[in-house]
Every structure is written in structure tokens, then in C-alpha cells.
Coordinates of C-alpha atoms and ligand atoms in Angstrom, one line a residue:
X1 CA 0.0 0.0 0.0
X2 CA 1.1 3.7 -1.0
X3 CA 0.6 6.4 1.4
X4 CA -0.8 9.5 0.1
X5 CA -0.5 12.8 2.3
X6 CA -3.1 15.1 0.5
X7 CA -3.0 17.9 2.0
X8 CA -0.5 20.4 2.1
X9 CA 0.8 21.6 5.7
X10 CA -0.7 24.8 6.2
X11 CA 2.3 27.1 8.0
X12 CA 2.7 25.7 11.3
X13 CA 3.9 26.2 14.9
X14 CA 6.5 24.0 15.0
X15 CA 7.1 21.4 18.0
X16 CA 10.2 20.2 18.2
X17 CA 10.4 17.0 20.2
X18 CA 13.0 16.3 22.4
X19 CA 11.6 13.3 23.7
X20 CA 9.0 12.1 26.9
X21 CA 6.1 13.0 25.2
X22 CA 5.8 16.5 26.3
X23 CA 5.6 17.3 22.7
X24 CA 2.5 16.2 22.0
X25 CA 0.8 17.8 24.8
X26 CA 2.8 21.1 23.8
X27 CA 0.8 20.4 19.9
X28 CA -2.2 20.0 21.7
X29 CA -2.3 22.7 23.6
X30 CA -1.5 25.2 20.6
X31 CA -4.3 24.2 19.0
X32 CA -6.5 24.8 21.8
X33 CA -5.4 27.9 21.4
X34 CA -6.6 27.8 17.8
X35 CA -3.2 28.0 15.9
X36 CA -1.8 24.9 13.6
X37 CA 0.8 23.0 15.3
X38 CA 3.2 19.9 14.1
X39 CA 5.8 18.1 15.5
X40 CA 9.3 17.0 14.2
X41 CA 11.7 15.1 15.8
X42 CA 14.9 17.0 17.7
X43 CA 17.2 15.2 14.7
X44 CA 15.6 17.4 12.2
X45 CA 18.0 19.4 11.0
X46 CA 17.4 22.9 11.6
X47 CA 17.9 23.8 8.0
X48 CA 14.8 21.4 7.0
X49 CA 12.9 23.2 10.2
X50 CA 13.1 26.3 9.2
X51 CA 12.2 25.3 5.0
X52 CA 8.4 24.6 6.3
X53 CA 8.2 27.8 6.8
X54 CA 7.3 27.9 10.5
X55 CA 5.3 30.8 11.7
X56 CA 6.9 29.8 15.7
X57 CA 9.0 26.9 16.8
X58 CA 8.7 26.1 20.0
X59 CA 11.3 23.5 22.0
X60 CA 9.9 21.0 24.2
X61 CA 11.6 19.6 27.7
X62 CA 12.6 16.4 27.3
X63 CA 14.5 13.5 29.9
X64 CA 17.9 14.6 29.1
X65 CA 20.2 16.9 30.6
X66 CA 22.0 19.9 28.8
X67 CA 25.2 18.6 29.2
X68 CA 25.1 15.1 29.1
X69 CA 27.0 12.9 26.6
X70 CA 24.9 12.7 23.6
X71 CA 22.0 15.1 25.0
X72 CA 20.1 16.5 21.9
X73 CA 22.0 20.1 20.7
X74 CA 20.4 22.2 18.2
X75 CA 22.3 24.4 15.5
X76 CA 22.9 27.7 16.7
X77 CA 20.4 28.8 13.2
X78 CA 17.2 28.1 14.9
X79 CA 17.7 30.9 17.0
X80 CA 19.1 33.6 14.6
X81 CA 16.8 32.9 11.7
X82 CA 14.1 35.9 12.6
X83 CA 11.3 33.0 13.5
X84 CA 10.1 33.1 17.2
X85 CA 11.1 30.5 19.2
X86 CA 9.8 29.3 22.8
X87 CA 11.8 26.9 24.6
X88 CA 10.7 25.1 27.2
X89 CA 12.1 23.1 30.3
X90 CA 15.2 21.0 28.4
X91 CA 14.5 23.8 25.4
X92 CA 14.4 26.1 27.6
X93 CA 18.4 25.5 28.9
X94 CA 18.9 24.8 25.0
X95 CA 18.3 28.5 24.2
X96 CA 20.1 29.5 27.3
X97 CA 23.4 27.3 26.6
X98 CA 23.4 28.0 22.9
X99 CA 23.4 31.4 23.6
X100 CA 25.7 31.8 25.9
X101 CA 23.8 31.4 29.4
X102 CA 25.2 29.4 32.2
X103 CA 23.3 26.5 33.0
X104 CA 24.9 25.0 36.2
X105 CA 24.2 21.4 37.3
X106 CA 24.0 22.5 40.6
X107 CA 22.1 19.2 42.3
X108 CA 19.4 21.9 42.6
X109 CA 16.5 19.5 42.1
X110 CA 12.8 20.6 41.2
X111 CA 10.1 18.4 41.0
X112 CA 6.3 18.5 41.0
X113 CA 4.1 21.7 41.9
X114 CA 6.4 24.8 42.7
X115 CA 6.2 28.2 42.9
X116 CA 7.3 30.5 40.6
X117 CA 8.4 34.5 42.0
X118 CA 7.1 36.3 38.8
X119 CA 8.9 39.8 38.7
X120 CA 8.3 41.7 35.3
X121 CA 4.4 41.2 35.5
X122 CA 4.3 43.1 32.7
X123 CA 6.4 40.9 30.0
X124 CA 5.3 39.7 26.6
X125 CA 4.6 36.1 28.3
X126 CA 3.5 37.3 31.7
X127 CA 1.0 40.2 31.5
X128 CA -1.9 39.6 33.0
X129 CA -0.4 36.9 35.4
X130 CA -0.2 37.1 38.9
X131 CA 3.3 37.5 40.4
X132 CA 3.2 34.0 42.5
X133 CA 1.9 31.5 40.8
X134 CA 2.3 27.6 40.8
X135 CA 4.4 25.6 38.2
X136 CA 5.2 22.3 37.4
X137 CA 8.7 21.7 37.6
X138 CA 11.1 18.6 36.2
X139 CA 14.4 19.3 36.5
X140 CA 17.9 18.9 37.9
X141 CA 19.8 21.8 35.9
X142 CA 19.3 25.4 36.4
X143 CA 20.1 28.4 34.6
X144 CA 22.2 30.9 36.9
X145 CA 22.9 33.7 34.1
X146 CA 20.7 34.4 31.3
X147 CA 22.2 34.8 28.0
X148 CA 23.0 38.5 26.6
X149 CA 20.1 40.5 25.4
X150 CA 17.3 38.6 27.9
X151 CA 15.4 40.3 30.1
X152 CA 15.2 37.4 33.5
X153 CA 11.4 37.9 33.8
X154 CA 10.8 35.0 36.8
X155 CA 12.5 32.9 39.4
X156 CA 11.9 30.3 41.9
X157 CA 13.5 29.7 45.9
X158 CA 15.9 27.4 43.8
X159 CA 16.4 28.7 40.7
X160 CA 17.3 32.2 39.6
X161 CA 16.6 32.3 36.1
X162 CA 13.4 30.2 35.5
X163 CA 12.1 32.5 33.1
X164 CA 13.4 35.0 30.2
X165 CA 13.0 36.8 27.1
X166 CA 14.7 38.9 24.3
X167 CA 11.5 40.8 22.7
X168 CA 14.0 42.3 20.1
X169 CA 14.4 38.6 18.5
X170 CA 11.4 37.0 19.7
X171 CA 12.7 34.8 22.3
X172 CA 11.1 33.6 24.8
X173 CA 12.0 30.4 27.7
X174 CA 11.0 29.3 30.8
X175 CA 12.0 26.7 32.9
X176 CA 9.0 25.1 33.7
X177 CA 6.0 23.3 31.9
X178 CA 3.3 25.5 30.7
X179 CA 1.8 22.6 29.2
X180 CA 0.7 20.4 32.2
X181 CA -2.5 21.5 33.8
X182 CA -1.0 22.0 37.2
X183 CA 0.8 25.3 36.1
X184 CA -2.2 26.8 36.6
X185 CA -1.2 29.9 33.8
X186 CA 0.2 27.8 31.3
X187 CA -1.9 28.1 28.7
X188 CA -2.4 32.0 29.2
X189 CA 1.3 31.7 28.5
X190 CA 1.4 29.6 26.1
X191 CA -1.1 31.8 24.1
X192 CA 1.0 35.2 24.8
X193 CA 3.9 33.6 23.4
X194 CA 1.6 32.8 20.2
X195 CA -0.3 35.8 19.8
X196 CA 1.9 38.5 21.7
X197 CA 5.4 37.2 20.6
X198 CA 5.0 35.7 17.6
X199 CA 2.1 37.8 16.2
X200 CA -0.6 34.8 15.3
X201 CA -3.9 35.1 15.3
X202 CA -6.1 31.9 16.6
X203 CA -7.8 31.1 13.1
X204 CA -7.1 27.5 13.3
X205 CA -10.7 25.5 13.7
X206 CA -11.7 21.9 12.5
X207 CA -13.9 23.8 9.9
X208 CA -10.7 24.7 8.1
X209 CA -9.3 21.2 8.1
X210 CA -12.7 20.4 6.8
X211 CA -12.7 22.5 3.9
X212 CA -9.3 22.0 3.5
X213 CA -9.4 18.0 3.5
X214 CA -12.5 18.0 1.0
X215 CA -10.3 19.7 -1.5
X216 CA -7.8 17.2 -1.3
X217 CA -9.6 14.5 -1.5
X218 CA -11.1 15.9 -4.5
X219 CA -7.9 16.5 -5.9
X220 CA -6.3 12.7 -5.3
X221 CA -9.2 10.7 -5.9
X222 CA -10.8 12.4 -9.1
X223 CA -13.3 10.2 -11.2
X224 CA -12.5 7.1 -9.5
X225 CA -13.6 5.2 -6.4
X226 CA -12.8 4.3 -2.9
X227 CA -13.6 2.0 -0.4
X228 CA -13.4 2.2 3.3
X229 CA -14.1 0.0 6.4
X230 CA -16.3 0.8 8.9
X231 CA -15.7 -0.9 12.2
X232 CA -18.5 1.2 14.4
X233 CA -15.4 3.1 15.7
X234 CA -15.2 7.3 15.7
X235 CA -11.8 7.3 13.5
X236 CA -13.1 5.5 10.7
X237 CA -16.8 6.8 11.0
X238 CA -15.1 10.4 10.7
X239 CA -13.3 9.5 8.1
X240 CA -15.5 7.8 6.2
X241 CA -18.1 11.2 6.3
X242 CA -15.2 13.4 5.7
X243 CA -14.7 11.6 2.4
X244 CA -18.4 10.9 1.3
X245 CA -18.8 14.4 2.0
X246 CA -15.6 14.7 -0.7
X247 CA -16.7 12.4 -3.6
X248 CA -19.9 11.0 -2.1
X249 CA -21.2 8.4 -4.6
X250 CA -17.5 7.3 -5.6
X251 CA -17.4 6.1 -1.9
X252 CA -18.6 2.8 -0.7
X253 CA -18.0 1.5 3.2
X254 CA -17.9 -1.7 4.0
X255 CA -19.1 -2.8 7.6
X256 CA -17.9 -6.1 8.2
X257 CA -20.5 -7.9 11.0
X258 CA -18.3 -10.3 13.3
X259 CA -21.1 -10.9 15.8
X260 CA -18.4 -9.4 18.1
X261 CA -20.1 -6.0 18.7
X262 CA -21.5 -4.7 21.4
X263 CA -26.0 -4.4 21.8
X264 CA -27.2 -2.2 19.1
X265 CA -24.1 -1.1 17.4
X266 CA -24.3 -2.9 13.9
X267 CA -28.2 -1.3 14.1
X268 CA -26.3 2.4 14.5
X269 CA -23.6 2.3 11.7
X270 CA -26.3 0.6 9.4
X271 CA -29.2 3.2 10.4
X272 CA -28.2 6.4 12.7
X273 CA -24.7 6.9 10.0
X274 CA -26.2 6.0 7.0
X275 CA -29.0 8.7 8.1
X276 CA -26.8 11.4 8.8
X277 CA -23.9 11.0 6.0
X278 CA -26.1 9.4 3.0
X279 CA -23.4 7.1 2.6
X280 CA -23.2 3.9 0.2
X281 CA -23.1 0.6 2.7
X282 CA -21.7 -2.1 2.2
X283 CA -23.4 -5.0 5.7
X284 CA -21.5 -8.1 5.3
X285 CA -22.9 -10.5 7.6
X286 CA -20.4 -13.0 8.2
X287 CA -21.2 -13.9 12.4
X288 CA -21.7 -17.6 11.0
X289 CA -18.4 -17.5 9.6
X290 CA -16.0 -16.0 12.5
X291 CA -17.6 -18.1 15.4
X292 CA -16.7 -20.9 13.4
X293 CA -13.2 -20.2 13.3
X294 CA -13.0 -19.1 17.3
X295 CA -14.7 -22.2 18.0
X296 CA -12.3 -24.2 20.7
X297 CA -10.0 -21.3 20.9
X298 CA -9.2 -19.6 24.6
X299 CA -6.0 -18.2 23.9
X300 CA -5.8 -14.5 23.3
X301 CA -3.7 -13.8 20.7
X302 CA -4.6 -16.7 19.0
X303 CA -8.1 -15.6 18.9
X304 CA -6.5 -12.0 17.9
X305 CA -5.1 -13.5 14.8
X306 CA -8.4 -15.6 13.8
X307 CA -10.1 -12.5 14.1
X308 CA -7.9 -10.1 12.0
X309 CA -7.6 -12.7 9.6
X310 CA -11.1 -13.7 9.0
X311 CA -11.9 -9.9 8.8
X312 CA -9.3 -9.4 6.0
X313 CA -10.5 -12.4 4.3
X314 CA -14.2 -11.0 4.4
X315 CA -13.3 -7.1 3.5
X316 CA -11.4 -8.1 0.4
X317 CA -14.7 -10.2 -0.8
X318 CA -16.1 -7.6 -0.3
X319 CA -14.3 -5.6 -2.9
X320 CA -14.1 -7.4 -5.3
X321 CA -18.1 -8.0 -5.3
X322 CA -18.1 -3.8 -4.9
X323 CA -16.1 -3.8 -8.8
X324 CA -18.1 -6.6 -9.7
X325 CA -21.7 -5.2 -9.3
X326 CA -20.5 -2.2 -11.4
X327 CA -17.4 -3.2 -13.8
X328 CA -18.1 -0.5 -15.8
X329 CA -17.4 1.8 -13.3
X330 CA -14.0 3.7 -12.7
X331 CA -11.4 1.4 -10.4
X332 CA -11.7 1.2 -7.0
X333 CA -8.1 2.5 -5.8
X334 CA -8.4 4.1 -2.8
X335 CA -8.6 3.1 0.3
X336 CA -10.0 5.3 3.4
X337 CA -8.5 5.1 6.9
X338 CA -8.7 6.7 9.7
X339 CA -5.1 7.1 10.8
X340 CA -4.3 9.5 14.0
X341 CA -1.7 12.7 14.4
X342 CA -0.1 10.3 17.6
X343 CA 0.1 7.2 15.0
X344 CA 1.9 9.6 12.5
X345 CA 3.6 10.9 15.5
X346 CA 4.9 7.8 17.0
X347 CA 5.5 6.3 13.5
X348 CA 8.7 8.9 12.9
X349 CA 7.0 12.4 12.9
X350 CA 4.9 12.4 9.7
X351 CA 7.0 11.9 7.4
X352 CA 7.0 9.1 5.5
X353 CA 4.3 6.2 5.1
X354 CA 1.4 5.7 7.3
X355 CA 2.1 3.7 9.8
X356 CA -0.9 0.7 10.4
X357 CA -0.9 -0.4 13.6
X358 CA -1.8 -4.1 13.8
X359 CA -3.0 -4.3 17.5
X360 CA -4.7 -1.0 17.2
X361 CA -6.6 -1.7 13.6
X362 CA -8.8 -4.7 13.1
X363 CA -8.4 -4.3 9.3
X364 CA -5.2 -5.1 10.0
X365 CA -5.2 -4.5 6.2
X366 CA -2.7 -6.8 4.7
X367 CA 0.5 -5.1 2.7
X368 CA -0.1 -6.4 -0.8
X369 CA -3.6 -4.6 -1.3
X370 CA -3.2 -2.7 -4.6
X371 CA -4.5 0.7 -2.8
X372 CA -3.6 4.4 -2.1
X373 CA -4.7 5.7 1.1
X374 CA -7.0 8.1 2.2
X375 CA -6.0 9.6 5.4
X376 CA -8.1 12.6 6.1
X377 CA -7.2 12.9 9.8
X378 CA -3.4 12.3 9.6
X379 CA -3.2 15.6 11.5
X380 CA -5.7 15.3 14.0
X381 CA -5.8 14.7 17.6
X382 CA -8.6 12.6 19.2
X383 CA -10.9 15.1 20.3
X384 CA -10.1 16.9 17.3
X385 CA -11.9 14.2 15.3
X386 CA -14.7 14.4 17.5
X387 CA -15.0 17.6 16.8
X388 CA -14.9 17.4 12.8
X389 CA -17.4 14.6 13.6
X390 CA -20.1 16.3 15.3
X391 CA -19.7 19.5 12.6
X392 CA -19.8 16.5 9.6
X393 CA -23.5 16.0 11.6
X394 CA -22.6 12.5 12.9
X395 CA -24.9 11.3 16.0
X396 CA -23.1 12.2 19.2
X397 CA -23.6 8.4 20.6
X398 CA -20.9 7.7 17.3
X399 CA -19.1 11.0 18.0
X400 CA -18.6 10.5 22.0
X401 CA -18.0 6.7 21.6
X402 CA -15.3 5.3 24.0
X403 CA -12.4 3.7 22.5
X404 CA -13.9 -0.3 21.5
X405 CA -11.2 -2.7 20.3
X406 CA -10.9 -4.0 17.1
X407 CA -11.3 -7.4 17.9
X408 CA -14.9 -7.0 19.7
X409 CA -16.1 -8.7 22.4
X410 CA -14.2 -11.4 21.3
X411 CA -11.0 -10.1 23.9
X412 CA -13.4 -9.5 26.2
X413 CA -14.5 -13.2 27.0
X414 CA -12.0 -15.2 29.1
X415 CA -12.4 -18.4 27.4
X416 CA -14.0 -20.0 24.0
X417 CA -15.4 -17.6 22.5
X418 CA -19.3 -18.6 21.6
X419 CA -22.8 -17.4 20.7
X420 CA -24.5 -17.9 24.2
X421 CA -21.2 -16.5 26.0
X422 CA -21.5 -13.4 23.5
X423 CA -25.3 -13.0 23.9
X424 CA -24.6 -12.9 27.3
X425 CA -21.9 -10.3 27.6
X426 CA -23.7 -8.2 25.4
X427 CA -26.4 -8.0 28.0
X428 CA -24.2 -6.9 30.6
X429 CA -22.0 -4.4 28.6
X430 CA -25.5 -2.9 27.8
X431 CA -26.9 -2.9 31.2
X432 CA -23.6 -1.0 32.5
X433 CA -23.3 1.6 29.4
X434 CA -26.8 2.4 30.5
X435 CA -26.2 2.8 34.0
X436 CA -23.2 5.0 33.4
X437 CA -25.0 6.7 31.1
X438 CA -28.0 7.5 33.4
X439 CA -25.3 8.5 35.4
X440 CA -23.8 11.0 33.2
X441 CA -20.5 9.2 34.2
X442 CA -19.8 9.0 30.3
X443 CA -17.1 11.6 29.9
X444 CA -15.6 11.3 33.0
X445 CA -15.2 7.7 32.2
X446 CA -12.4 7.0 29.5
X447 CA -14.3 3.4 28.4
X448 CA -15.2 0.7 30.6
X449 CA -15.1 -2.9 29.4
X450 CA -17.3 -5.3 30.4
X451 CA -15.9 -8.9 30.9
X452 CA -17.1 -12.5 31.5
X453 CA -15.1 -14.8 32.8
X454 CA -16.2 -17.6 30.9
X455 CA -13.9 -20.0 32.4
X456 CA -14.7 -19.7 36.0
X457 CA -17.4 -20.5 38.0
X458 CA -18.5 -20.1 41.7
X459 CA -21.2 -20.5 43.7
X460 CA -24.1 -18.5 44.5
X461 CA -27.6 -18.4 46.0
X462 CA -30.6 -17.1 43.4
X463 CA -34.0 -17.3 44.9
X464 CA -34.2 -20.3 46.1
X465 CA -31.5 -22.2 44.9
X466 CA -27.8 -22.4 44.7
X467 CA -26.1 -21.3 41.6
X468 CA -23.2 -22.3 39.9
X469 CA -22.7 -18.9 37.7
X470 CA -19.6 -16.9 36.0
X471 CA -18.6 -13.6 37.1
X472 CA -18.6 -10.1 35.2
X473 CA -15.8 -7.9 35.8
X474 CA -16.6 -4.3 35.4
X475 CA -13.3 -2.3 34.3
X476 CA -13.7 1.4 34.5
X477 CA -10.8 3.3 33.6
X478 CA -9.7 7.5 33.7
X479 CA -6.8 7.9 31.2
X480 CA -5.5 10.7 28.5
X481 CA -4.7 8.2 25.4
X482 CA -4.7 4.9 27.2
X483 CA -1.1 4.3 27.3
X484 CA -1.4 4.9 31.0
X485 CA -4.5 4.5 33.0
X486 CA -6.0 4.7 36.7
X487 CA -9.0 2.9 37.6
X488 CA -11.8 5.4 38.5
X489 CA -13.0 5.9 41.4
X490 CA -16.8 5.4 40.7
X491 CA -19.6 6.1 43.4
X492 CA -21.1 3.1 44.9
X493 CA -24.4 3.7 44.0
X494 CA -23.9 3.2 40.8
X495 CA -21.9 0.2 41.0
X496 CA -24.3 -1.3 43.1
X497 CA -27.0 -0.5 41.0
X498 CA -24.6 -2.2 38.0
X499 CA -24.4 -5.0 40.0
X500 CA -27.9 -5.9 41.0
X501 CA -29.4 -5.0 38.0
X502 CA -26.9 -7.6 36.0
X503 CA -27.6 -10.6 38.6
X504 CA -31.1 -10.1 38.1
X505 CA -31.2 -9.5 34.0
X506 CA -28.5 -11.9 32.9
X507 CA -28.8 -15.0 32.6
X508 CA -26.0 -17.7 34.2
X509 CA -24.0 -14.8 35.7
X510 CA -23.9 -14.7 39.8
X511 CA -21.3 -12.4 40.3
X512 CA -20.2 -8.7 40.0
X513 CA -16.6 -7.7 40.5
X514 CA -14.3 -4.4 40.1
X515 CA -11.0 -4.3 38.9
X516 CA -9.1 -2.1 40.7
X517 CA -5.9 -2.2 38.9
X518 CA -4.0 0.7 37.2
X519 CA -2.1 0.6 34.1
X520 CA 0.4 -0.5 34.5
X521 CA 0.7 -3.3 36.1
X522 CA -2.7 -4.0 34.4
X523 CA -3.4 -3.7 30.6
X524 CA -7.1 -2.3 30.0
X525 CA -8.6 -5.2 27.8
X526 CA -8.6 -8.1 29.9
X527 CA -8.4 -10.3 26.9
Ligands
XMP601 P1 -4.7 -2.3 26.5 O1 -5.6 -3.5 26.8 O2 -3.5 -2.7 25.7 O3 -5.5 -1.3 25.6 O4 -4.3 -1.5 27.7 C1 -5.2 0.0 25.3 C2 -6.3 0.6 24.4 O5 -6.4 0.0 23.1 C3 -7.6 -0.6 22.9 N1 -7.3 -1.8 22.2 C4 -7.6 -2.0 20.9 N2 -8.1 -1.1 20.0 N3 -7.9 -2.8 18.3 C5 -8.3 -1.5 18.7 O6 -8.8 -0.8 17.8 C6 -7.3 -3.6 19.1 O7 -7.0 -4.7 18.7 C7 -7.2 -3.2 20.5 N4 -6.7 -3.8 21.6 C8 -6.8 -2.9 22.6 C9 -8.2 -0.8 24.3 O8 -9.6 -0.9 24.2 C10 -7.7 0.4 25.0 O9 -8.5 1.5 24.7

């Protein structure tokens, strides 16, 4: 597969990531403030930095120290080439070393929430901020003697330059991160830098990438036609209206049925979507066919592979009936997906081919598919999607979905994996959406999976009688992208009324438990 990157980069804020992930945060947080950001990796040279034309580059902190063997340096260039530049934390001592500051490893350690002594109130980055305020700190360097030309606009008890600027050449550092929600001014901050220091304006909105992505789809795909697989997730479902709103007949989806998803989704992608994007669709019901092939399995990743396989098998059936019903037709030779800035991201900064990740993409598409790609949110974040989702018009319960995995319910029985067991989960997943729903626990909620743990039984009492029943695990989880996670701390009420109401409904199942297990040590999925 070819990847095709449409669109051309509007002039960006550039993040340059020096590692730790501070760098997407840093993106994220610029576009709040409405500007377009991108990240490139600190290996960049600065030569290629500064030939995308950035309107800003800002330098994020990263793990290492200044002066460390083999810490990241940056040509002198990025600094004298008339763009502003906002360093922060490790890009912070960067700017200061590069220029000629001292940065002193002085054993002078700041960690967590710290306050920072604010003394020109009135500077390009501080106006408008009070002159104590808290910051979040991570370091063990500090700069002692800012370089010629700054103006030392803040310190802390330990350090006495935690902040500077030159207004003259648009610099601009502090020691800190504005980008974590516990400096509670950060993002004021962050946004003087952008508007004050380097002159933007906040423009930036989804609308614009919408607009901007219908062209070039336009453009790429022309007379001919595209495909793309719906898997009842928001990524592809945005994606897929983006596109139908591009070239709209030329489309066709393709919604693979497993029998994996959860109570009333295959009934929303083929009615609530198809309603509110007018797109071409494509139902291939082929339940029969994968409970076949999980029949006797219990091991996970076995079960991962059936799966993924099977659905391959069935998509590119699927195609070829979609040029056989109209041969006449222009070639199918696109194919939509619905790739994510992070993917790009961690996949070597965007350059390059898309990168498909297999535990994260059901399609799993194999490589020798004779498609170009469609990949109209390359450059968005998660909520940003959302966002071009509910302006596309698609139904908030598509929009607001939690994150679902590929693979279905079929990771989320411990055990074979069969129709009864399925039914059965289905029942309980619905009864707890419902309740956390009722409970308007759904966005404080990151996704909660519903498991049965098919392979265990215990005893109970039911009415009358002893049971001999399997237990559901409820699994709710607060996270930011899921790499991490913390179980949340739900109120009681609600689990107990979780937990009642799924003895009582379902059917063979005796037992509620909580998992109360962070991530790490715990994955999410149970699997
Ligand atoms: P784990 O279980 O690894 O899950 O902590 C992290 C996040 O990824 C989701 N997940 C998947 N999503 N296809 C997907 O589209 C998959 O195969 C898959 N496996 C896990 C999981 O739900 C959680 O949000």
C-alpha cells in the first residue's frame, strides 16, 4: 500500500520533540489555542525546520540533561533565523546554553508543583499573570545567568533564572511546563507567546481542516472510487463522512459484522450513520463465519489473529463483489482510513508512510492490497476528530463513543469464544453503558469494558436455589490516550446498582466484580 499525504501543511507552529512525550501535549495545547501545530523530531536538521516555513517553533523539555554525553543540541540557526522560538524546560536550557547562558548542574532538584516569583508582571509572556503562581517543575539543571540581550522575567526559591525573554528577536524560555494542567497559567502563557510574541492570530478550527481535507480529496481521488471499512469506531466513522462528504457516490463502506459488537451497534452504523452521511453501505454479515473459526480457541492472541484474519478475508470479498456489481465503473483504488496525528507521530514524525498499527486496527489490512490511502485525519488529535465529527453532523452516541477494540467482544470473554457466552456479555456491557450513562459518568469515564469470565465459576444463592454462575468484571478506567491508566473511582451507587441490575437480568451470571488495577501493572482489555 502507498501512502498519500493530500493535504499540504498549512504554515505551522512547529514542536520540536526532544523526547517524553511533552511534545504532544505542547501540539495539543496550541491548537486549543486555535493556531496549527506539528511536531518534528529534535534530529531534524534545523535547516529542514526552518524550510516549512514555521510561523513559531517552540522547543519541548525532554528527559535529558544539557550537558550530558549525547544530549540533543540544536544548530545555533534556529535561533538567529528571525522566527520566534519558545523553549521550554530541556528547550528552555537549550536557548540558554546556545546562547551563551550558564546552565549550572547545581544538584538543585525541582520536582512536581512549585512556585514560581514572577517579577516583570508586565512581559510579553506574563501580563496579566499574577506574580506568584504555581508551576510544574522537572528538573535537575538550572540556569544561573541568562544569556546576553534577555530580560530574566521570573525565578523560583531554587532557581534564579526560571524565566526570560529577548522581545527584540522574539525569544522567549521558561524553565518550567506551561503545558501540564498544574501550572495553573500555562496556557495563558502559552497563548502570549503565540499571539503576543509571535504575532498569530487563533484562526485555526476543524472547519478549516474540513474544507481544506475536502479539496484534497477531490484533488487525489478524481473520477475514480474508494472504499473504506467501517468498524463502528469514531476514527473510521469520521473519516468515512469526511470523504463521502468529498466524492460521495464514488465512496462505498464496508461494515464487516463479526457478531463481536456490542448491543445495538451494527443497528447504528447501518441506520443512525447511513441517516446522517447518506453514505453507500456495504453490511457483510459473516457472524456464521467467524464463530466458526474461534470455536475451541481460549488463547488471546490466538483468537486476535483468527479475528484479523477472517476480517481481511471478508473485506477483500467484499471488494471485489463492490467492482463486480458495477465493472463498468472507474477502479476502486483508494482506500479510506482513519489514521491519527499520535500514529503519524509515534511512526517517525509524519513523514513518511502511514504507519498501520496491527493491535490497534482490526483491518489489519494486509500489505499487498493494490490501494492508495486516504487519510483525512493524519493531523488530528482525538478530540479533534470528535470535533470534525459532530460538525460533519454525525450522531453524538458515534461521535462520543469510548475507544472499542478491534477485535470486539471477542478479547473481552475469558475463554472460548461462543454465541451464548456473547449474547450474554452483550447484556451486561449494555446494562452497565446504561447505567453510566444514566449517570452522566460517560465523559468522566475513559471506556469501561465489560468482561465475562467464561472460564470460571462459583457459587451463588438465586432465589431459592444455589447457583453455579460466572462472574462479570466491570473495568472502569480515567486515562489521556490509554497508554497509562487509573482505575476510577466510581460512586457506589452506581456500581451497586450495576451490579444488581446484571444478577437479576443476565442469565448464568452470579457475580459482579471491580478491577481495581491501574495501568500499569494491568493492561485495559482483559483479553
Ligand atoms: P490495552 O488493553 O493494551 O488497551 O491496555 C489500550 C487501548 O487500546 C484498545 N485496544 C484496541 N483497539 N484494536 C483496537 O482498535 C485492538 O486490537 C485493540 N486492543 C486494545 C483498548 O480498548 C484500550 O483503549
Amino acid at each position: 500500500m502507498s501512502s498519500a499525504n493530500p493535504a499540504a501543511a498549512p504554515d505551522a507552529v512547529l514542536v520540536v520533540d526532544f523526547g517524553a512525550q511533552y511534545a504532544q501535549l505542547i501540539a495539543r495545547r496550541v491548537r486549543e489555542a486555535r493556531v496549527y501545530s506539528e511536531i518534528v523530531p529534535s534530529t531534524m536538521p534545523v535547516a529542514e525546520m526552518l524550510a516549512k516555513n514555521p510561523k513559531a517553533i517552540i522547543l519541548s523539555g525532554g528527559p535529558s540533561s544539557v550537558y550530558e554525553e549525547g544530549a540533543p543540541q540544536l544548530d545555533r540557526e534556529i535561533f538567529e533565523a528571525g522566527v520566534p522560538v519558545f523553549g521550554m524546560c530541556y528547550g528552555f536550557q537549550l536557548m540558554a546554553t546556545t546562547l551563551g547562558g550558564t546552565v549550572d548542574n547545581t544538584g538543585a532538584r525541582e520536582y512536581g508543583r512549585t512556585p514560581l516569583h514572577v517579577s516583570r508582571t508586565s512581559s510579553t509572556l506574563f501580563e496579566g499573570t499574577p506574580a506568584e503562581q504555581p508551576v510544574w517543575m522537572s528538573h535537575g539543571d538550572a540556569c544561573s545567568a541568562a544569556p546576553e540581550g534577555f530580560t530574566v522575567t521570573a525565578s523560583t526559591d531554587v532557581v534564579p533564572v526560571a524565566a526570560f525573554e529577548n522581545d527584540e528577536k522574539k525569544l522567549y524560555g521558561v524553565q518550567y511546563h506551561p503545558e501540564v494542567m498544574h501550572s495553573t497559567h500555562g496556557q495563558q502563557i502559552l497563548e502570549h507567546f503565540l499571539y503576543r510574541g509571535a504575532g498569530l492570530r487563533p484562526d485555526w478550527t476543524t472547519g478549516n481542516v474540513i474544507e481544506e481535507q475536502i479539496e484534497a480529496i477531490r484533488a487525489q481521488v478524481g473520477e475514480k472510487r474508494a472504499i473504506c471499512g467501517l468498524s463502528g469506531g469514531v476514527d473510521s466513522a469520521v473519516a468515512a463522512a469526511l470523504v463521502q462528504k468529498a466524492i460521495g457516490s464514488q465512496l462505498t463502506c464496508v461494515y464487516v459484522d463479526h457478531g463481536l459488537m456490542r448491543k445495538g451497534e451494527t443497528e447504528q452504523v447501518e441506520k443512525d450513520f447511513v441517516a446522517a452521511t447518506g453514505v453507500q453501505l456495504k453490511v457483510v454479515d459473516a457472524q456464521e463465519r467467524f464463530l466458526k473459526a474461534l470455536a475451541g480457541v481460549s488463547d488471546p492472541e490466538e483468537k486476535r489473529k483468527i479475528i484479523g484474519r477472517e476480517f481481511i478475508r471478508v473485506f477483500e470479498q467484499a471488494q471485489a463483489e463492490i467492482v463486480a456489481e458495477a465493472p463498468d465503473d472507474h477502479p476502486v483504488e483508494f482506500l479510506v482510513q482513519g489514521t491519527l496525528y499520535p500514529d503519524v507521530v509515534e511512526s517517525g514524525g509524519g513523514t513518511g508512510t502511514a504507519n498501520i498499527k496491527s493491535h490497534h486496527n482490526v483491518g489489519g489490512l494486509p500489505e499487498d492490497l493494490e490501494f492508495q490511502l486516504i487519510e483525512p485525519l493524519r493531523k488530528l488529535f482525538k478530540d479533534e476528530v470528535r470535533m470534525v465529527g459532530a460538525e460533519l453532523g454525525l450522531p453524538e452516541e458515534i461521535v462520543q463513543r469510548q475507544p472499542f477494540p478491534g477485535p470486539g467482544l471477542g478479547i473481552r470473554i475469558v475463554g472460548e469464544v461462543t454465541k451464548e457466552r456473547l449474547d450474554l456479555l452483550r447484556e451486561a456491557d449494555a446494562i452497565a453503558r446504561e447505567e453510566l450513562t444514566a449517570a452522566g459518568l460517560d465523559r468522566d469515564i475513559w471506556q469501561c469494558p465489560v468482561v465475562l469470565l467464561a472460564d470460571v465459576r462459583s457459587v451463588g444463592v438465586q432465589g431459592d436455589g444455589r447457583t453455579y454462575g460466572h462472574p462479570i468484571v466491570l473495568r472502569p478506567v480515567s486515562s489521556e490516550d490509554a497508554m497509562t491508566a487509573d482505575w476510577t473511582r466510581m460512586p457506589y451507587d452506581v456500581l451497586a446498582k450495576i451490579s444488581t441490575r446484571i444478577t437479576n437480568e443476565v442469565k448464568d451470571v452470579n457475580r459482579v466484580v471491580l478491577d481495581v488495577t491501574s495501568k500499569p501493572p494491568g493492561t485495559i482489555e482483559w483479553e
